[in-house]
Each structure stands twice: as C-alpha cells, then as structure tokens.
Coordinates of C-alpha atoms (C1' of nucleotides) in Angstrom, one line a residue:
Chain A
M1 CA 110.3 80.5 128.6
A2 CA 106.6 80.2 129.1
K3 CA 106.2 83.7 130.3
D4 CA 107.4 85.0 126.9
K5 CA 104.8 83.0 125.1
K6 CA 101.5 84.5 126.0
V7 CA 99.5 82.8 123.3
E8 CA 99.5 79.1 123.6
Q9 CA 97.6 78.6 120.4
I10 CA 100.5 79.7 118.2
T11 CA 103.1 77.1 117.4
D12 CA 106.6 78.2 118.6
M13 CA 108.4 79.7 115.6
D14 CA 111.7 78.0 116.5
V15 CA 110.0 74.7 116.6
D16 CA 108.1 74.8 113.3
F17 CA 108.4 78.1 111.4
A18 CA 106.0 77.1 108.6
Q19 CA 103.3 76.1 111.1
W20 CA 103.9 79.3 113.1
F21 CA 103.3 81.2 109.9
T22 CA 100.1 79.4 109.1
D23 CA 98.9 79.9 112.7
V24 CA 99.6 83.7 112.6
V25 CA 97.9 84.3 109.3
T26 CA 94.7 82.6 110.4
K27 CA 94.7 83.6 114.1
A28 CA 95.5 87.3 113.4
E29 CA 92.5 87.2 111.1
L30 CA 94.4 88.0 107.9
I31 CA 93.5 85.0 105.8
D32 CA 90.7 82.5 105.3
Y33 CA 90.9 79.6 103.0
S34 CA 88.5 79.5 100.1
G35 CA 87.2 76.2 98.7
V36 CA 89.7 76.4 95.8
K37 CA 93.4 75.5 96.2
G38 CA 95.6 78.5 96.0
F39 CA 92.8 81.1 96.2
F40 CA 92.8 82.9 99.5
I41 CA 90.5 85.3 101.1
L42 CA 92.2 88.5 102.3
R43 CA 90.1 89.4 105.4
P44 CA 89.6 93.1 106.3
Y45 CA 92.7 93.3 108.4
A46 CA 94.9 92.0 105.7
F47 CA 93.3 94.1 103.0
A48 CA 93.8 97.2 105.2
I49 CA 97.5 96.5 105.2
W50 CA 97.4 96.1 101.4
E51 CA 95.5 99.4 101.1
N52 CA 98.2 101.1 103.1
I53 CA 100.9 99.6 100.9
Q54 CA 98.9 100.7 97.8
S55 CA 98.3 104.2 99.0
V56 CA 102.0 104.9 99.7
L57 CA 103.3 103.3 96.5
D58 CA 100.5 104.7 94.3
G59 CA 101.4 108.2 95.5
R60 CA 105.1 107.6 94.7
F61 CA 104.3 106.3 91.2
K62 CA 102.1 109.3 90.4
E63 CA 104.7 111.7 91.7
L64 CA 107.1 110.2 89.2
G65 CA 104.6 110.7 86.4
H66 CA 102.9 107.3 86.1
E67 CA 99.2 107.0 85.3
N68 CA 96.9 104.1 86.3
V69 CA 95.1 102.1 83.7
S70 CA 92.9 99.0 83.7
M71 CA 93.7 96.2 81.2
P72 CA 91.5 93.2 80.4
V73 CA 91.7 90.0 82.5
L74 CA 91.8 87.7 79.4
I75 CA 94.6 87.4 76.9
P76 CA 93.9 85.7 73.5
E77 CA 96.3 82.8 73.0
S78 CA 97.7 84.4 69.8
L79 CA 98.7 87.5 71.7
L80 CA 100.5 85.5 74.4
Q81 CA 102.4 83.6 71.8
K82 CA 104.0 86.6 70.2
E83 CA 107.1 86.8 72.3
K84 CA 108.9 83.5 72.4
D85 CA 110.8 83.6 75.7
H86 CA 107.8 85.1 77.4
V87 CA 105.3 82.4 76.4
E88 CA 107.8 79.7 77.2
G89 CA 108.2 81.1 80.7
F90 CA 104.5 81.5 81.4
A91 CA 102.7 78.8 79.4
P92 CA 103.2 76.1 82.0
E93 CA 101.3 78.0 84.6
V94 CA 98.4 79.8 82.8
A95 CA 94.7 79.0 83.2
W96 CA 92.6 78.9 80.0
V97 CA 89.1 80.0 79.3
T98 CA 87.6 77.9 76.6
H99 CA 83.9 78.6 76.7
G100 CA 81.6 81.6 76.8
G101 CA 78.4 80.3 78.2
S102 CA 77.8 77.0 76.5
E103 CA 79.6 78.1 73.3
E104 CA 83.2 77.0 72.7
L105 CA 85.4 79.9 71.9
A106 CA 87.1 80.0 68.4
E107 CA 90.3 80.9 70.2
R108 CA 91.0 80.1 73.8
M109 CA 92.1 82.8 76.2
C110 CA 94.3 82.7 79.2
I111 CA 93.6 84.6 82.4
R112 CA 96.5 87.1 82.6
P113 CA 99.5 85.8 84.5
T114 CA 101.1 89.3 83.8
S115 CA 100.1 91.9 81.3
E116 CA 103.1 92.7 79.1
T117 CA 101.4 91.3 76.0
L118 CA 98.3 93.4 76.6
F119 CA 100.2 96.6 77.1
C120 CA 102.3 95.8 74.0
D121 CA 99.2 95.2 71.9
H122 CA 97.6 98.4 73.1
W123 CA 100.8 100.4 72.5
S124 CA 101.1 99.0 69.0
H125 CA 97.7 100.7 68.3
I126 CA 98.4 104.1 69.8
L127 CA 102.0 104.9 69.6
R128 CA 102.9 107.2 66.7
S129 CA 105.5 109.8 67.5
W130 CA 108.5 110.4 69.8
R131 CA 106.1 113.1 71.2
D132 CA 104.0 110.3 72.7
L133 CA 106.9 109.0 74.8
P134 CA 107.5 108.1 77.4
M135 CA 104.3 106.1 78.2
L136 CA 104.3 105.6 82.0
Y137 CA 101.5 103.2 82.9
N138 CA 100.6 101.2 86.0
Q139 CA 97.8 99.0 87.0
W140 CA 96.6 97.5 90.3
C141 CA 94.9 94.2 89.7
S142 CA 95.1 90.5 90.3
V143 CA 96.8 88.0 88.1
L144 CA 96.6 84.2 88.0
R145 CA 99.3 81.6 87.8
W146 CA 98.6 77.9 88.3
E147 CA 101.2 77.2 90.9
K148 CA 101.7 73.7 92.1
T149 CA 102.4 74.5 95.7
T150 CA 100.5 77.3 97.4
R151 CA 100.8 79.2 100.7
P152 CA 99.0 82.2 102.1
F153 CA 100.6 85.4 100.9
L154 CA 103.8 83.7 99.6
R155 CA 102.3 81.8 96.7
H156 CA 98.8 82.3 95.6
R157 CA 97.3 81.1 92.3
E158 CA 95.5 84.4 92.2
F159 CA 97.4 87.3 93.8
L160 CA 97.0 91.1 94.0
W161 CA 99.8 93.2 92.7
Q162 CA 100.7 96.3 90.8
E163 CA 102.4 96.1 87.5
G164 CA 104.1 99.1 86.0
H165 CA 104.8 99.2 82.3
T166 CA 106.7 101.9 80.5
L167 CA 107.9 102.7 77.0
H168 CA 110.8 105.0 76.3
A169 CA 112.5 106.4 73.2
T170 CA 116.0 105.4 74.3
Q171 CA 117.7 102.5 76.0
E172 CA 119.3 104.9 78.6
E173 CA 115.9 106.3 79.6
A174 CA 114.4 102.9 80.0
E175 CA 117.3 101.6 82.0
Q176 CA 117.1 104.6 84.2
E177 CA 113.4 104.0 84.8
T178 CA 114.1 100.4 85.7
Q179 CA 116.6 101.5 88.3
Q180 CA 114.4 104.3 89.6
M181 CA 111.5 101.9 90.3
L182 CA 113.8 99.4 92.0
N183 CA 114.9 102.2 94.2
V184 CA 111.3 103.2 94.9
Y185 CA 110.6 99.6 96.1
A186 CA 113.8 99.4 98.1
D187 CA 113.1 102.7 99.8
F188 CA 109.5 101.7 100.6
C189 CA 110.5 98.3 102.0
E190 CA 113.1 99.9 104.3
K191 CA 111.3 103.0 105.4
Y192 CA 107.7 101.7 105.6
L193 CA 107.9 97.9 106.1
A194 CA 111.2 98.1 108.1
M195 CA 112.6 95.4 105.9
P196 CA 116.2 95.8 104.9
V197 CA 116.9 94.8 101.3
I198 CA 119.8 93.7 99.1
K199 CA 119.5 95.4 95.7
G200 CA 121.0 93.6 92.8
Q201 CA 120.6 91.9 89.4
K202 CA 119.2 88.5 88.7
T203 CA 121.3 85.9 86.9
D204 CA 120.1 84.9 83.5
K205 CA 118.6 81.7 85.0
E206 CA 116.5 83.7 87.4
K207 CA 115.5 86.6 85.3
F208 CA 111.9 87.3 84.0
A209 CA 110.8 85.5 80.9
G210 CA 111.5 87.8 78.0
A211 CA 113.6 90.4 79.9
V212 CA 117.1 91.6 79.0
A213 CA 117.8 92.3 82.7
T214 CA 115.9 91.7 85.9
Y215 CA 116.7 93.7 89.0
T216 CA 115.5 92.6 92.4
I217 CA 115.3 93.5 96.1
E218 CA 116.0 90.5 98.3
C219 CA 115.0 90.2 101.9
M220 CA 115.9 87.8 104.7
M221 CA 113.1 86.3 106.8
H222 CA 113.3 85.4 110.5
D223 CA 114.1 81.8 109.5
K224 CA 117.0 83.0 107.4
K225 CA 115.3 82.1 104.1
G226 CA 115.2 84.7 101.3
L227 CA 112.2 86.4 99.9
Q228 CA 112.2 88.2 96.5
S229 CA 110.2 91.2 97.5
G230 CA 110.0 93.3 94.3
T231 CA 111.4 93.2 90.8
S232 CA 112.1 95.6 88.0
H233 CA 112.8 94.5 84.4
Y234 CA 114.5 96.0 81.5
F235 CA 113.2 94.6 78.2
G236 CA 115.2 96.3 75.6
D237 CA 113.2 96.5 72.4
G238 CA 112.5 92.8 72.2
F239 CA 108.8 93.0 72.9
A240 CA 108.5 96.1 70.7
R241 CA 109.8 94.1 67.8
A242 CA 107.7 91.1 68.6
F243 CA 104.5 93.2 68.8
D244 CA 105.5 95.7 66.1
I245 CA 105.5 98.8 68.3
Q246 CA 107.1 101.6 66.4
F247 CA 107.3 105.4 66.5
T248 CA 108.7 108.1 64.3
D249 CA 111.7 109.6 66.0
K250 CA 113.1 113.1 65.9
E251 CA 115.1 112.3 62.8
N252 CA 111.8 111.2 61.1
K253 CA 112.9 107.5 61.1
L254 CA 110.8 104.6 62.3
S255 CA 112.2 103.3 65.7
Y256 CA 111.5 100.6 68.2
P257 CA 110.9 101.9 71.8
H258 CA 112.6 100.5 74.9
Q259 CA 110.4 99.0 77.5
T260 CA 110.3 98.2 81.3
S261 CA 108.0 96.6 83.8
W262 CA 108.1 96.4 87.5
G263 CA 105.9 94.9 90.3
V264 CA 105.3 94.1 93.9
T265 CA 102.6 91.9 95.3
T266 CA 100.7 90.9 98.4
R267 CA 103.7 88.7 99.1
L268 CA 105.1 91.8 100.8
I269 CA 102.6 91.1 103.6
G270 CA 104.1 87.6 103.9
G271 CA 107.4 89.3 104.2
I272 CA 106.2 91.6 106.9
I273 CA 104.9 88.7 108.9
M274 CA 108.0 86.6 108.5
T275 CA 110.4 89.5 109.2
H276 CA 108.9 90.9 112.3
G277 CA 106.5 88.4 113.8
D278 CA 107.2 86.6 117.1
N279 CA 105.7 83.9 119.3
S280 CA 102.9 86.1 120.3
G281 CA 101.8 86.6 116.7
L282 CA 102.0 89.4 114.2
V283 CA 104.2 92.5 114.7
L284 CA 103.4 95.3 112.3
P285 CA 105.6 98.3 111.6
P286 CA 103.8 101.4 112.7
K287 CA 104.0 103.1 109.3
I288 CA 101.9 100.3 107.7
A289 CA 99.8 99.1 110.5
P290 CA 96.0 99.6 110.0
I291 CA 95.7 100.3 113.7
Q292 CA 98.8 102.0 115.2
V293 CA 97.5 102.4 118.7
M294 CA 94.8 100.4 120.5
V295 CA 93.4 102.1 123.6
I296 CA 92.2 99.5 126.2
P297 CA 90.2 100.7 129.2
V298 CA 90.8 98.9 132.5
A299 CA 88.0 98.5 135.0
M300 CA 85.5 100.0 132.6
H301 CA 82.7 99.9 135.1
K302 CA 84.5 102.5 137.3
E303 CA 83.4 106.0 136.8
G304 CA 85.0 108.0 134.1
V305 CA 87.1 105.2 132.5
I306 CA 85.2 104.8 129.3
E307 CA 85.0 108.6 128.9
K308 CA 88.7 108.9 129.4
A309 CA 89.5 106.2 126.9
A310 CA 87.3 107.8 124.3
E311 CA 89.0 111.2 125.0
L312 CA 92.5 109.7 124.5
T313 CA 91.3 108.0 121.3
A314 CA 89.9 111.2 119.9
R315 CA 93.0 113.2 120.8
L316 CA 95.4 110.7 119.2
K317 CA 93.2 110.6 116.1
A318 CA 93.3 114.4 115.9
A319 CA 97.1 114.1 116.2
G320 CA 97.0 112.1 112.9
L321 CA 97.4 108.6 114.3
R322 CA 95.4 105.5 113.3
V323 CA 93.9 104.6 116.7
K324 CA 91.0 102.6 118.0
N325 CA 89.6 101.8 121.4
D326 CA 88.1 98.5 122.5
L327 CA 85.0 98.9 124.8
G328 CA 84.1 95.3 124.4
D329 CA 83.2 93.3 127.6
Q330 CA 86.1 90.9 127.4
S331 CA 88.6 91.1 130.2
P332 CA 91.6 93.5 129.7
G333 CA 93.9 90.5 129.7
W334 CA 92.0 89.0 126.8
K335 CA 92.3 92.3 124.9
F336 CA 96.0 92.6 125.5
A337 CA 96.6 89.1 124.0
Q338 CA 94.2 89.7 121.2
Y339 CA 95.9 92.9 119.9
E340 CA 99.4 91.4 120.4
M341 CA 98.2 88.6 118.1
K342 CA 97.2 91.1 115.6
G343 CA 100.5 93.0 115.8
V344 CA 99.2 96.4 116.9
P345 CA 102.4 98.4 117.5
L346 CA 101.3 100.2 120.6
R347 CA 98.7 99.6 123.3
I348 CA 97.6 102.2 125.7
E349 CA 96.1 101.1 129.0
I350 CA 93.9 103.6 130.9
G351 CA 92.4 102.7 134.2
P352 CA 91.3 104.3 137.5
K353 CA 94.8 104.5 138.9
D354 CA 96.1 106.2 135.7
I355 CA 93.3 108.7 135.8
E356 CA 94.1 109.5 139.3
N357 CA 97.8 110.0 138.4
G358 CA 97.0 112.0 135.2
Q359 CA 98.7 109.4 133.0
C360 CA 98.2 106.4 130.8
V361 CA 100.5 103.3 130.2
A362 CA 101.9 102.7 126.7
V363 CA 103.1 99.2 126.0
R364 CA 105.2 98.5 122.9
R365 CA 104.4 95.4 120.8
D366 CA 108.0 94.9 119.6
N367 CA 109.7 94.5 123.0
G368 CA 106.9 94.7 125.6
G369 CA 108.4 97.9 127.1
K370 CA 106.0 99.9 129.3
T371 CA 106.1 103.7 129.6
A372 CA 103.8 105.8 131.8
V373 CA 102.9 108.8 129.7
A374 CA 101.5 112.0 131.2
L375 CA 98.2 112.8 129.6
N376 CA 99.2 116.3 128.8
E377 CA 102.2 115.0 126.8
L378 CA 100.2 112.5 124.8
E379 CA 100.5 114.1 121.4
E380 CA 104.3 114.4 121.7
K381 CA 105.2 111.1 123.4
I382 CA 103.0 108.6 121.5
P383 CA 104.2 109.4 118.0
A384 CA 107.8 109.4 119.3
I385 CA 107.4 105.9 120.7
L386 CA 105.9 104.7 117.4
E387 CA 108.9 106.1 115.6
D388 CA 111.1 104.3 117.9
V389 CA 109.3 101.0 117.3
Q390 CA 109.6 101.5 113.6
K391 CA 113.3 102.1 113.9
G392 CA 113.8 99.2 116.3
L393 CA 112.1 96.8 114.0
Y394 CA 114.3 97.8 111.1
E395 CA 117.5 97.5 113.1
K396 CA 116.6 94.1 114.4
A397 CA 115.8 92.9 110.9
L398 CA 119.1 94.4 109.6
K399 CA 121.0 92.6 112.3
N400 CA 119.4 89.3 111.2
L401 CA 120.4 90.0 107.6
Q402 CA 124.0 91.0 108.4
D403 CA 124.6 88.3 111.0
N404 CA 123.4 85.6 108.7
T405 CA 125.2 86.6 105.5
R406 CA 128.6 84.8 105.3
P407 CA 131.4 84.7 102.7
A408 CA 132.7 81.5 101.2
K409 CA 135.5 80.7 98.8
T410 CA 134.8 77.1 98.0
L411 CA 131.8 74.8 97.4
D412 CA 132.7 72.9 100.6
E413 CA 132.7 76.1 102.6
V414 CA 129.3 76.9 101.2
K415 CA 128.0 73.5 102.2
A416 CA 129.4 73.9 105.6
V417 CA 127.9 77.3 106.1
M418 CA 124.5 76.2 104.9
S419 CA 124.4 73.1 107.0
E420 CA 125.7 74.9 110.1
H421 CA 123.9 78.2 109.9
G422 CA 121.7 78.6 106.8
G423 CA 121.1 82.2 105.7
F424 CA 122.8 83.8 102.8
V425 CA 126.3 83.0 101.4
K426 CA 128.3 85.5 99.3
T427 CA 130.8 84.0 96.9
M428 CA 132.5 84.8 93.6
W429 CA 131.0 83.4 90.5
C430 CA 132.3 82.9 87.0
G431 CA 129.0 83.5 85.3
D432 CA 128.4 80.0 84.0
L433 CA 125.0 78.4 84.3
D434 CA 126.6 75.0 85.0
C435 CA 128.2 76.4 88.2
E436 CA 124.9 78.0 89.2
L437 CA 123.1 74.6 88.8
K438 CA 125.8 72.9 90.7
M439 CA 125.3 75.2 93.6
K440 CA 121.7 74.2 93.7
E441 CA 122.5 70.5 93.3
D442 CA 125.3 70.3 95.8
A443 CA 124.6 73.0 98.4
G444 CA 120.8 73.4 97.9
V445 CA 121.1 77.2 97.3
S446 CA 119.9 79.3 94.4
S447 CA 121.3 82.6 93.4
R448 CA 119.4 85.5 95.0
C449 CA 121.1 88.2 93.1
I450 CA 124.3 89.8 92.0
P451 CA 124.4 92.7 94.5
F452 CA 125.1 96.3 93.2
E453 CA 127.3 96.6 96.2
Q454 CA 130.1 94.2 95.3
E455 CA 132.9 92.9 97.5
H456 CA 136.0 91.0 96.6
I457 CA 135.8 87.6 98.3
A458 CA 138.3 85.7 96.2
D459 CA 139.9 85.7 92.7
T460 CA 138.2 82.5 91.5
C461 CA 134.7 81.1 91.1
V462 CA 133.4 79.3 94.2
C463 CA 132.4 76.3 92.0
C464 CA 134.8 75.7 89.1
G465 CA 137.9 77.7 90.3
K466 CA 138.1 79.7 87.1
P467 CA 138.8 83.4 87.4
A468 CA 135.7 85.3 88.5
D469 CA 134.9 88.9 89.2
K470 CA 131.2 88.9 90.2
M471 CA 130.0 88.4 93.7
V472 CA 126.7 86.6 94.1
I473 CA 124.4 86.2 97.1
W474 CA 123.1 82.6 97.4
G475 CA 120.4 81.3 99.7
V476 CA 117.3 79.2 100.1
A477 CA 114.3 81.2 99.0
Y478 CA 110.5 81.2 99.4
Chain B
rC1 C1' 103.9 67.0 89.5
rG2 C1' 106.6 63.2 93.3
rG3 C1' 106.7 61.7 98.6
rG4 C1' 104.6 62.1 103.8
rG5 C1' 100.5 63.8 107.1
rU6 C1' 95.5 65.4 107.9
rG7 C1' 89.9 66.0 107.1
rU8 C1' 84.3 64.8 113.1
rG9 C1' 79.5 71.7 115.7
rG10 C1' 83.0 78.2 114.6
rC11 C1' 88.3 76.3 116.5
rG12 C1' 91.2 72.2 118.7
rA13 C1' 90.6 67.2 119.5
rA14 C1' 88.5 61.8 121.2
rG15 C1' 85.9 58.0 118.8
rU16 C1' 88.0 54.6 113.3
rU17 C1' 92.2 49.1 114.8
rU18 C1' 87.3 45.5 116.7
rG19 C1' 80.5 48.7 112.4
rG20 C1' 75.2 49.7 116.6
rU21 C1' 73.1 56.3 115.4
rA22 C1' 78.6 61.3 118.2
rU23 C1' 81.9 62.9 123.2
rC24 C1' 85.2 66.5 125.4
rG25 C1' 87.7 71.4 125.8
rC26 C1' 87.6 76.3 123.9
rG27 C1' 84.5 79.7 121.5
rC28 C1' 79.2 81.5 120.7
rU29 C1' 74.0 83.3 123.0
rU30 C1' 71.3 85.0 127.5
rG31 C1' 71.4 86.5 132.7
rG32 C1' 74.4 87.7 136.9
rU33 C1' 79.0 88.6 139.4
rU34 C1' 83.9 90.5 137.6
rC35 C1' 87.8 93.8 135.4
rG36 C1' 96.0 96.4 135.8
rG37 C1' 98.0 89.7 131.5
rG38 C1' 93.5 85.3 127.9
rA39 C1' 87.8 85.9 134.9
rC40 C1' 83.7 83.0 137.3
rC41 C1' 78.6 80.8 138.0
rA42 C1' 74.1 79.3 135.7
rA43 C1' 71.0 78.2 131.6
rG44 C1' 71.1 77.5 126.3
rA45 C1' 72.1 77.1 120.8
rG46 C1' 74.9 74.7 117.3
rG47 C1' 76.9 68.4 113.7
rC48 C1' 75.5 67.1 105.3
rC49 C1' 81.2 63.1 110.8
rC50 C1' 85.1 66.6 103.4
rC51 C1' 82.4 64.8 98.8
rG52 C1' 80.5 60.6 95.6
rG53 C1' 79.9 55.5 95.0
rG54 C1' 80.0 50.4 97.2
rU55 C1' 79.6 46.4 101.2
rU56 C1' 76.0 45.7 105.3
rC57 C1' 69.9 44.8 108.7
rG58 C1' 73.0 49.0 110.2
rA59 C1' 78.9 53.0 108.2
rA60 C1' 82.3 58.7 111.3
rU61 C1' 84.3 53.5 111.5
rC62 C1' 85.3 48.7 106.2
rC63 C1' 86.2 49.0 100.4
rC64 C1' 86.8 52.1 95.7
rG65 C1' 87.1 57.0 93.5
rG66 C1' 87.5 62.2 94.0
rC67 C1' 88.4 67.0 96.6
rA68 C1' 90.7 70.2 100.1
rC69 C1' 94.4 71.5 103.7
rU70 C1' 99.4 70.9 105.3
rC71 C1' 104.7 69.7 105.3
rC72 C1' 109.2 68.2 102.3
rG73 C1' 111.2 68.3 97.2
rA74 C1' 111.0 70.0 91.7
rC75 C1' 108.7 75.0 89.3
rC76 C1' 107.6 80.0 90.4
rA77 C1' 106.4 86.7 92.7

RNA sequence: CGGGGUGUGGCGAAGUUUGGUAUCGCGCUUGGUUCGGGACCAAGAGGCCCCGGGUUCGAAUCCCGGCACUCCGACCA
C-alpha cells in the first residue's frame, strides 16, 4: 500500500477523487488561483501542455484549409439577440460591459461566451458569391461564461479554446465539415492524449444553443464520470437567415449558406489529468508532455557524472525528444518524486555505476518499470520506450471505458448498475424528452450521446417501454 | 443559485469554546557534510491572523456584513 504512494501530500484518488484532482493541479505546478472566482492562472507547465495541443491541432486545421483570424472580445447586445435559441442559451451566463471609462455606454456589450454572432455579422458584410465559399475560419482565444460552480480546467469562467467557424454553399458540404472536424478531434484525443472516445450525436436537450445538430466526443475519466471533450455543430442556415448572410449561387439566385462551428478547450488538460493520473500525481502521455525525458544525475559530485548527464541530454535532444536534465542540488530521491508528481513520462538515471557499465537506467512513469539502456543504443531504445508508454496509457484508459460501460433494459437495471458500479450505461431510447428527464430524475444520469456505433440492446425504450431504435450512452458527467 | 466545510509566514496545521499581542512542521536563505527513492548539522529571513465595520482598556479569538476557496446538488465546454 504505502510503498505505491510515494508522495504523501497528495490525497489518495480512491479516497477522494475531487481532492486528489485539486492536489495534483496545484502540486504539479499547473494552476494557481487568482483573486477572482473561476479565473485561473495557467502556470508555465500547464501552458506548455496547451501549446503542444495547439500546435498539433492548428497544424491539422491548416492542412484542411482553415485560416486563423481574430475576432473582437466584445459583442453588442443587439448582435447577440439576433438568433433566438442562441441568446436564450447563453444569456444566463454572459458578463456585461456597461461603461467605457466613466461614461455609460449607449448599448451594453457582453464579453464573448462564443463567437458565432461575431462571425455571422462579419460574413454578412463580406460574402457575395458562391466563389467566396467555403469560408473556413478558426480562432484561438479565450471566452467568458459566468458559471456558478468553477473548477480548475473543468469549468473556468474564462477559458482558452479554439473555435472553428465555417460557411458552405450546401448542406452536404457543411455536414461533411462537421463530421470531418469531429474526426480530427477524436483522432487527436486517441493518438496524442491517449484518451479513447465515444463519437456520437447529442440529444436535442444537450445540443448547442442554435444548432441543428451537435456531435461530440465523450471520454471516461478514472472515476468513471464522463467528460465531453470536444464538440462539432451543424447549424443549417438558421444563423445565416437570422443575420441575413446571403450569396449569389451558380444559378444566379440569392441563397443562404450552411454553417458549422467546432471547438475544444483547456478542459482537455483536465481530461488528461483525470484519465491518466495516479496517486503519485500527474501522468502525461509522451506525445503531449512538455518534458518527455528528465535526466537525473546521481552522485553529481563524482567525477564525470554531470558531464555524462549533459551528454545524454544533448544526444536525446538531437534525436528529436523534449528532454531536460536537473543539476539542482536536491537529492536524487527528491528529484524522482518531483518529476513523478509532474508526470514526466520517462526518467533517466545516470550515476557512477552506470558510467562504469556503459549504461543508464530508464524508469517509466506509467508503471515504474526500470530498464538498463546501453549508452550506445540510447537513440533507438528511448523513443521506443516512450512509444510503449503512449500505447500502454491508451490501452489502460480503453479498458477502463470498456469495463465500465454496461447495457441495461429497464430503468431499474440502470439504477442498479449506477448504484453498484457507476460508469456509463447503454440503453435503448424512444427519443422523448420526458424519458430523458426521467433518467436524470430517477437514475441521476444524463445522456452523453447517441453513439455512431449503435448496438441493439432491446426493442423498447428503457424508460417508457415504447418501441425504440436508438441506443444512448448515459452517465454522470463533469 | 441552494446546502455543508474552510480561511493564521510560501505550504500544511495548533491557538478561537473561556479576549491579554502568535506557535509547530515542511519549505526558503547562507555555510558545511551528503547523494542509486523526498539526506543531515548549524545559523538566519519571513506574519495586513481573508477584507470592512462594531464591542472592549485590549480582538486571530466575541458580534454584524462582505469576499475567496472547497465539496454536494441544479446550470454548463
């Protein structure tokens, strides 16, 4: 027991998962609290993770033809009001600017909670012809939503994200874009963050305010709760009509374009923490870790150790890895614990005995496995171990998802599964809002999504017993 | 927004019931010895006791009002 838990300061995750999470985000130096509720400071280590996420996704977006833009942070109230469902969805959680200096503004402005209205207004100015389409835009920015309950990474009042917004000549093209971007997110989560996802569609109750359809990737955290990790929306031409965005099509007729938007946020970092973390702290997938390898010299005062550590570091850097060494005067044991806390995927120990044997010792963060690596094989062996760590993390998370997703045919079965195991439940659903509400009321679960990969669990709705042909995944979500 | 808990050097706590000028551990600084799982010795530095009022000769402590953090709900990425 105790020997597994090397860091006493962290609350045991099986005792109190929420407290464990708070301990990790502060002790791994990811987050500091600002003086204002819901506004968090992303410290350099957290921001470096975000930059890695940005860099991969931004590259993908651009490969697919998207361009980055920068929209204003303020939205005039009249603009926000234009699309009815949208304003109803967001009005309760926007913050308002009412003064410029000491002068009261003629019209108050909200700090953007999302930028659909800004993009729409802009497009209504510039769109003329079918030759202008598609418009494939994205922006990296922060948005503000006045949430009641806030938690680091999972629910900020101000959070960093990217929001892609696109306009297309046809419904088919827009729907294809929506699917394409959902797939980009799913692929990124699985390949880079080692987080398996369930792709599917949101129910009407859960979809984005103003959307025709919302698609989502849902992940399962270590505590078996769900995390919506990315969304992609199809808007039809509703916003275009509300904002009077038109173009002249190939038949010389005025037409409304079809629209999409899609986004991921710094919540992904929360997902990484809660998917892979353990009782020693953070565990980062190698592909996204700011530091992939930490070289720790042992018995630094002995001749040649510091030089050897520097040499290994330089060689691994040259091999394309993100690697650092720690020549600080803390004891090796302190350093081991420190970088475990920070989730560095691989540690390399190099001391006098190793130098004598022409080797170093590589220690994996995910399972503690130690390997002696011959120094002349460094460039081949270390990347291979990192790949294995990446793979191992994904497989472990996939097992958690699969082992904790259970079928149910009746509401009583759902309740039994939830009280006994938690996790996700898959059931048939008739499509009625009343049944969805009853699931929440009686079993405490919300619909996560209607997965693209459907299974036939039963012939009838889990709730009302009427014929049903849709399978829904339910769970408790962050 | 409803219900609970908390707020004391950087961190974690004691002190609050019963008012008398703040204590401990960790960390930090300097010097020395150490170094294969959070080393040791010595000497130092560091406090608007969350904020604002009030009671009192005197408030970390009692009273009133705020704010923040945290957990559980409802709302949401």
